Coordinates of C-alpha atoms and ligand atoms in Angstrom, one line a residue:
M210 CA 0.0 0.0 0.0
Q211 CA 1.3 3.4 -0.9
E212 CA 1.8 6.2 1.6
I213 CA -0.4 9.2 1.1
R214 CA 1.2 12.7 1.1
I215 CA -1.1 15.2 2.9
E216 CA -1.2 19.0 2.2
L217 CA -3.6 20.8 4.5
T218 CA -5.7 23.7 3.5
K219 CA -4.7 27.1 4.8
S220 CA -8.2 28.5 4.6
P221 CA -10.7 26.0 6.1
K222 CA -14.3 26.7 5.1
Q223 CA -17.2 27.4 7.4
K224 CA -19.1 24.2 8.2
P225 CA -22.8 24.4 7.6
A226 CA -24.9 25.5 10.6
A227 CA -28.3 24.3 9.4
Q228 CA -27.9 20.5 8.7
S229 CA -31.6 20.2 7.8
Q230 CA -30.9 22.4 4.7
L231 CA -28.0 20.5 3.3
G232 CA -29.6 18.9 0.2
F233 CA -27.6 16.3 -1.7
G234 CA -24.2 16.8 -3.1
Q235 CA -24.1 20.6 -3.1
L236 CA -21.4 21.3 -0.7
F237 CA -17.8 19.9 -0.5
T238 CA -15.3 19.5 2.4
D239 CA -11.9 21.2 2.7
H240 CA -9.8 18.4 1.1
M241 CA -9.8 15.9 -1.7
Y242 CA -7.7 12.8 -2.6
I243 CA -5.9 12.4 -6.0
M244 CA -3.8 9.6 -7.4
D245 CA -2.3 9.5 -10.9
Y246 CA -1.9 6.6 -13.3
H247 CA 0.6 6.4 -16.2
E248 CA 1.2 3.3 -18.3
G249 CA 4.4 1.7 -17.3
Q250 CA 4.3 3.4 -13.9
G251 CA 1.0 2.2 -12.6
W252 CA -1.0 4.1 -9.9
H253 CA 1.3 6.5 -8.2
D254 CA 1.7 9.7 -6.1
P255 CA -1.4 9.4 -3.9
R256 CA -2.0 12.7 -2.1
I257 CA -4.6 14.7 -0.2
V258 CA -4.8 18.3 -1.1
P259 CA -7.1 21.3 -0.5
Y260 CA -10.4 20.9 -2.5
Q261 CA -9.7 22.8 -5.7
P262 CA -10.4 22.8 -9.5
I263 CA -8.4 20.2 -11.5
S264 CA -6.6 21.2 -14.6
L265 CA -7.0 19.0 -17.7
E266 CA -6.2 19.4 -21.4
P267 CA -9.4 20.2 -23.4
S268 CA -8.4 17.1 -25.4
A269 CA -8.5 14.9 -22.3
M270 CA -10.3 11.7 -23.4
V271 CA -12.9 11.8 -20.6
F272 CA -14.4 14.9 -22.2
H273 CA -14.9 13.2 -25.6
Y274 CA -15.5 9.5 -25.1
A275 CA -16.7 9.4 -21.4
Q276 CA -14.1 6.9 -20.2
E277 CA -15.1 7.4 -16.6
M278 CA -16.5 5.5 -13.7
F279 CA -17.6 6.5 -10.2
E280 CA -18.8 5.1 -6.9
G281 CA -21.0 6.4 -4.1
L282 CA -20.9 5.5 -0.4
K283 CA -21.6 7.1 2.9
A284 CA -19.9 7.8 6.3
Y285 CA -21.8 8.4 9.5
R286 CA -21.0 9.7 12.9
T287 CA -22.6 7.7 15.7
E288 CA -24.0 9.3 18.9
E289 CA -20.8 8.4 20.7
G290 CA -18.7 10.1 18.0
R291 CA -17.5 6.9 16.2
V292 CA -17.2 7.2 12.4
L293 CA -18.7 4.4 10.4
M294 CA -18.6 3.5 6.7
F295 CA -21.2 1.1 5.3
R296 CA -19.9 -1.9 3.3
P297 CA -17.0 -0.1 1.5
D298 CA -15.6 -3.4 0.4
R299 CA -18.7 -3.8 -1.8
N300 CA -18.1 -0.5 -3.5
I301 CA -14.4 -1.3 -4.0
A302 CA -15.3 -4.7 -5.6
R303 CA -17.9 -3.0 -7.9
A304 CA -15.5 -0.3 -8.9
E305 CA -13.1 -3.0 -10.0
N306 CA -15.8 -4.5 -12.2
S307 CA -16.7 -1.1 -13.6
C308 CA -13.0 -0.4 -14.4
K309 CA -12.7 -3.8 -16.2
R310 CA -15.7 -3.0 -18.3
L311 CA -14.4 0.4 -19.2
C312 CA -10.8 -0.6 -19.8
I313 CA -9.6 1.4 -16.9
P314 CA -6.8 0.0 -14.7
P315 CA -8.4 -0.8 -11.3
V316 CA -7.0 1.0 -8.2
P317 CA -5.6 -1.7 -5.9
A318 CA -8.2 -2.5 -3.2
D319 CA -5.9 -1.6 -0.2
D320 CA -5.0 1.8 -1.7
F321 CA -8.7 2.5 -2.4
M322 CA -9.7 1.7 1.1
N323 CA -6.8 3.6 2.6
A324 CA -7.6 6.6 0.5
M325 CA -11.3 6.7 1.7
K326 CA -10.3 6.0 5.3
T327 CA -7.6 8.7 5.5
L328 CA -9.7 11.3 3.7
V329 CA -12.9 10.6 5.8
N330 CA -10.8 10.6 9.0
L331 CA -9.2 13.9 8.1
E332 CA -12.7 15.4 7.4
R333 CA -14.5 13.8 10.3
D334 CA -15.7 17.1 11.7
W335 CA -17.7 17.6 8.4
I336 CA -19.9 14.6 9.0
P337 CA -23.4 15.8 9.8
T338 CA -25.3 14.1 12.6
E339 CA -29.0 15.0 12.2
P340 CA -31.3 12.2 11.2
G341 CA -31.2 11.6 7.4
T342 CA -27.8 13.3 7.0
S343 CA -24.4 11.7 6.2
L344 CA -21.0 12.4 4.5
Y345 CA -21.4 11.2 0.9
V346 CA -18.1 9.9 -0.5
R347 CA -17.7 10.1 -4.2
P348 CA -14.6 8.3 -5.7
F349 CA -14.2 8.5 -9.5
I350 CA -11.7 7.8 -12.2
I351 CA -11.2 9.9 -15.4
A352 CA -9.2 9.2 -18.6
T353 CA -6.7 12.0 -19.0
D354 CA -4.8 11.3 -22.2
P355 CA -4.8 14.4 -24.4
H356 CA -5.8 12.5 -27.5
L357 CA -8.8 12.2 -29.8
G358 CA -8.3 8.7 -31.1
V359 CA -10.9 6.3 -29.7
H360 CA -8.9 3.8 -27.6
P361 CA -8.4 3.2 -23.9
S362 CA -6.4 6.1 -22.3
H363 CA -2.9 5.5 -21.1
S364 CA -3.2 7.9 -18.1
Y365 CA -5.9 8.5 -15.5
Q366 CA -6.7 10.3 -12.3
F367 CA -8.5 8.7 -9.3
I368 CA -10.1 11.4 -7.2
I369 CA -12.3 11.3 -4.1
I370 CA -14.4 14.2 -3.0
L371 CA -16.7 14.4 0.1
S372 CA -20.1 16.1 0.4
P373 CA -22.0 16.5 3.7
S374 CA -25.5 15.7 2.5
G375 CA -29.1 15.4 3.5
A376 CA -31.8 13.3 1.9
Y377 CA -31.5 12.6 -1.9
Y378 CA -35.1 13.5 -2.5
A379 CA -36.4 16.8 -1.4
S380 CA -39.4 14.9 0.1
G381 CA -37.1 13.0 2.5
L382 CA -38.6 9.6 3.5
N383 CA -42.0 10.6 2.1
P384 CA -43.1 8.3 -0.8
V385 CA -41.9 9.4 -4.3
K386 CA -43.9 9.2 -7.5
I387 CA -42.1 7.3 -10.3
W388 CA -42.7 7.4 -14.0
I389 CA -42.3 4.1 -16.0
E390 CA -40.6 5.0 -19.2
D391 CA -41.5 3.1 -22.4
D392 CA -39.9 5.2 -25.0
Y393 CA -36.3 6.0 -24.0
V394 CA -34.1 3.3 -22.5
R395 CA -31.1 3.4 -20.2
A396 CA -29.0 0.4 -21.1
V397 CA -29.0 -2.9 -22.9
R398 CA -27.3 -6.2 -22.0
G399 CA -23.8 -6.2 -23.3
G400 CA -23.6 -2.4 -22.9
I401 CA -22.4 -0.6 -19.8
G402 CA -25.6 -0.7 -17.7
E403 CA -24.1 -2.8 -14.9
A404 CA -21.0 -0.6 -14.6
K405 CA -21.2 2.6 -12.6
A406 CA -20.3 4.8 -15.5
G407 CA -21.2 8.5 -15.9
G408 CA -22.5 7.7 -19.4
N409 CA -25.4 5.7 -18.0
Y410 CA -26.6 8.8 -16.2
A411 CA -26.1 11.0 -19.3
A412 CA -28.4 8.6 -21.1
S413 CA -31.0 9.0 -18.4
L414 CA -31.4 12.8 -18.5
K415 CA -33.9 13.1 -21.4
A416 CA -36.5 10.8 -19.8
Q417 CA -35.8 12.4 -16.4
E418 CA -36.7 15.8 -17.9
K419 CA -39.9 14.3 -19.3
S420 CA -40.9 12.7 -15.9
D421 CA -40.0 16.0 -14.1
A422 CA -42.4 17.9 -16.4
E423 CA -45.2 15.5 -15.4
G424 CA -44.5 16.0 -11.7
Y425 CA -42.7 12.6 -11.1
A426 CA -39.5 12.3 -9.1
Q427 CA -37.7 9.7 -11.2
V428 CA -37.9 7.3 -14.1
L429 CA -38.3 3.5 -13.8
W430 CA -36.6 2.0 -16.8
L431 CA -37.8 -1.0 -18.8
D432 CA -35.4 -3.4 -20.6
G433 CA -33.8 -1.9 -23.7
V434 CA -35.0 -4.7 -26.1
E435 CA -38.7 -5.5 -25.5
R436 CA -39.4 -2.5 -23.2
K437 CA -41.5 -4.9 -21.2
Y438 CA -39.4 -5.9 -18.2
I439 CA -38.6 -3.7 -15.2
E440 CA -34.9 -2.8 -14.7
E441 CA -34.1 0.0 -12.2
V442 CA -34.9 3.6 -11.3
G443 CA -32.7 6.6 -12.1
S444 CA -30.6 6.5 -9.0
M445 CA -31.8 3.3 -7.3
N446 CA -32.7 -0.4 -7.7
I447 CA -36.4 -1.3 -7.3
F448 CA -38.3 -3.7 -5.1
F449 CA -41.9 -4.8 -4.9
K450 CA -43.9 -6.7 -2.4
I451 CA -46.4 -8.8 -4.4
A452 CA -48.8 -11.1 -2.6
G453 CA -46.5 -11.4 0.4
K454 CA -43.3 -12.0 -1.6
V455 CA -40.4 -9.6 -2.0
V456 CA -39.6 -9.4 -5.7
T457 CA -36.8 -7.5 -7.5
P458 CA -35.5 -7.7 -11.1
A459 CA -32.6 -10.2 -11.3
L460 CA -29.2 -8.8 -12.2
N461 CA -29.2 -9.5 -16.0
G462 CA -26.2 -7.6 -17.3
S463 CA -27.9 -4.2 -17.8
I464 CA -28.9 -3.5 -14.1
L465 CA -26.5 -1.9 -11.6
P466 CA -25.7 -4.3 -8.8
G467 CA -26.6 -2.0 -5.9
V468 CA -25.0 -2.3 -2.5
T469 CA -28.3 -1.3 -0.8
R470 CA -30.1 -3.8 -3.1
A471 CA -27.9 -6.6 -1.8
T472 CA -28.5 -5.3 1.8
C473 CA -32.3 -5.4 1.3
L474 CA -32.1 -8.9 -0.1
E475 CA -29.9 -10.1 2.8
L476 CA -32.2 -8.5 5.4
C477 CA -35.4 -9.8 3.9
R478 CA -34.0 -13.3 3.7
A479 CA -32.7 -13.1 7.3
W480 CA -36.3 -12.1 8.4
G481 CA -37.6 -15.2 6.8
L482 CA -39.5 -13.5 3.9
E483 CA -39.8 -15.2 0.6
V484 CA -37.6 -13.4 -1.8
E485 CA -37.5 -13.6 -5.6
E486 CA -34.8 -12.2 -8.0
R487 CA -36.4 -12.7 -11.4
R488 CA -37.8 -11.0 -14.5
V489 CA -40.7 -8.7 -13.6
S490 CA -42.9 -7.5 -16.4
V491 CA -44.7 -4.2 -16.3
D492 CA -47.9 -6.1 -17.2
E493 CA -47.5 -8.2 -14.1
L494 CA -47.2 -5.0 -12.0
V495 CA -50.2 -3.4 -13.6
A496 CA -52.2 -6.6 -13.0
A497 CA -51.0 -6.8 -9.3
A498 CA -51.9 -3.1 -8.8
R499 CA -55.4 -3.7 -10.2
D500 CA -56.1 -6.8 -8.1
G501 CA -54.6 -5.3 -4.9
S502 CA -51.7 -7.8 -4.6
L503 CA -49.1 -5.0 -5.2
E504 CA -48.6 -4.3 -1.5
E505 CA -45.5 -2.2 -1.5
C506 CA -42.8 -0.7 -3.7
W507 CA -39.5 0.9 -2.7
G508 CA -36.2 2.0 -4.2
S509 CA -32.8 1.2 -2.7
G510 CA -29.6 3.1 -3.3
T511 CA -26.7 4.6 -1.4
A512 CA -27.9 8.2 -1.9
A513 CA -31.6 7.3 -1.7
V514 CA -31.2 4.7 1.1
I515 CA -34.7 3.1 1.1
S516 CA -37.2 5.3 -0.7
P517 CA -40.9 4.2 -0.6
V518 CA -42.7 4.6 -3.9
G519 CA -46.3 5.9 -3.5
V520 CA -47.3 6.1 -7.1
L521 CA -46.1 4.4 -10.3
R522 CA -47.4 5.6 -13.6
Y523 CA -47.3 3.6 -16.8
G524 CA -49.0 5.4 -19.7
D525 CA -52.4 6.3 -18.5
E526 CA -52.3 3.8 -15.7
V527 CA -51.7 5.5 -12.3
M528 CA -51.0 2.9 -9.7
E529 CA -51.2 4.1 -6.1
I530 CA -49.3 1.8 -3.7
A531 CA -49.8 1.3 0.0
G532 CA -52.4 4.0 -0.1
G533 CA -49.7 6.4 -1.3
G534 CA -48.0 6.1 2.1
I535 CA -45.0 4.2 3.5
G536 CA -45.5 0.4 3.7
P537 CA -44.5 -1.5 6.9
L538 CA -41.7 -3.4 5.2
S539 CA -40.3 -0.3 3.5
Q540 CA -40.3 1.4 6.9
K541 CA -38.7 -1.6 8.7
L542 CA -35.9 -1.8 6.0
Y543 CA -35.3 2.0 6.3
D544 CA -35.2 1.8 10.1
T545 CA -32.9 -1.2 10.1
V546 CA -30.5 0.0 7.4
T547 CA -30.1 3.5 8.8
G548 CA -30.0 2.1 12.4
I549 CA -27.0 -0.1 11.4
Q550 CA -25.4 2.7 9.4
T551 CA -25.6 5.2 12.2
G552 CA -24.5 2.7 15.0
K553 CA -27.9 2.8 16.7
L554 CA -28.6 -0.9 16.0
E555 CA -26.3 -3.8 16.5
D556 CA -24.4 -4.6 13.3
S557 CA -24.8 -8.4 13.5
F558 CA -23.9 -8.7 9.7
G559 CA -20.5 -7.0 10.1
W560 CA -21.4 -4.4 7.5
T561 CA -19.9 -1.3 9.1
V562 CA -16.2 -0.3 9.1
E563 CA -15.0 2.0 11.8
I564 CA -12.7 4.8 10.6
K565 CA -10.1 5.9 13.1
Ligands
COI141 C1 -25.7 6.6 -5.2 O1 -26.7 6.2 -4.8 O2 -24.6 6.7 -4.6 C2 -25.5 7.0 -6.6 O3 -24.5 6.9 -7.1 C3 -26.7 7.5 -7.3 C4 -26.3 8.8 -7.8 C5 -26.4 9.0 -9.2 C6 -26.9 9.9 -7.0

C-alpha cells in the first residue's frame, strides 16, 4: 500500500450550521484525494490536497468519449462520536468490475480503502449528525490522455471528494412518484448498464426531464430490447412486495448491482421472507396493482437509502401503492439499514467499518 502525502488547507471553510438544509451533493469539504496513473508506472503519487479545481487538457479523453467510472458511499458519525462507513468493500469490488468493463486499470483495493479512510478521518468534523444526513463519499476515475483517437487512455486520475448531504429526494422519507418510461431506454445487455459509469446517467437525462415535467421524481426503466421488463430507477434499484413475496429484477447484465439492493435482499431473507430475484414485467405490475396484490414498492440506493414509492405511472395507468404512504416493510428496512449505518442498531452482519 502506498503512503499518502497530505497537504492541509490554509483556509478551512465554514461548516454548515443548518444541517436540515444540506440537500444532496451541493457542498464539499476542505480536502480531496488524488492519485495518478501512467502506463508503465501504474497508480502513483497518492495525495490529499485542499479541495480545488483540477486542470486538464481540453483534449482529455474523458471529455470526448466518457471513459469514466464512479462510486458512491456514505460515512456516518454515531451518537458516541465513532465514524462508520457502510460496506465499503462492496463498492471497491464493484469499482473493480466497472473499471474492467471500461478498460480502466483498477485501483488496488488496499489503496482504495486507505484513501477513503484517510480522507474521511481527516474530514470527520464535516460529518453531519442529524437524522437523514451523512457524509457522501464520491470516488471517481477519469481518462486524461490528451488525444482524440478512440482507444483506452494511457493515463488516468483517481479522485475522491466528500459532500455533507441530507436526503437525496427533497421529500425525505416521504413516498416518491415514479414514471415508468416506455420510450427512452437506459441500457442494454452487453452495454455498460451494470457498470457505474457516468455515461449511463447522461443517457437517463432526457427521460428524467420528461418525468419532471409530469411531476414525477424519477424514471423507472424498462429493458432496452422488449421494453417490457422492469430494470431499475434513475438512482436506485427497485423492489416490490407482491402477494406477500419480495420481488426485485434479477441482475441481468444491464442493471446496476446496488450495495443497498444486496443489503435489502440479505435482510429480507434473514427475516424469513420469501424473496425472488427474477424478471418482472410491467404487465405483471399493472395486474398486481389492479387486483390489490401489489402491497409495497420501494427503491434502494446509497444516496436514496430506502425510498418508498407511493405512485407508479405507466402510460395512462396511475398505480397508487400502500395508499400512497410508507408500507410497513419499507419502513422496517429503512429503520434497520439507517440504524445499522448510524450505529444505533447492532451490526450483526458486520457491514460497518469504523474509521479511526
Ligand atoms: C448513489 O446512490 O450513490 C448513486 O451513485 C446514485 C447517484 C447517481 C446519486
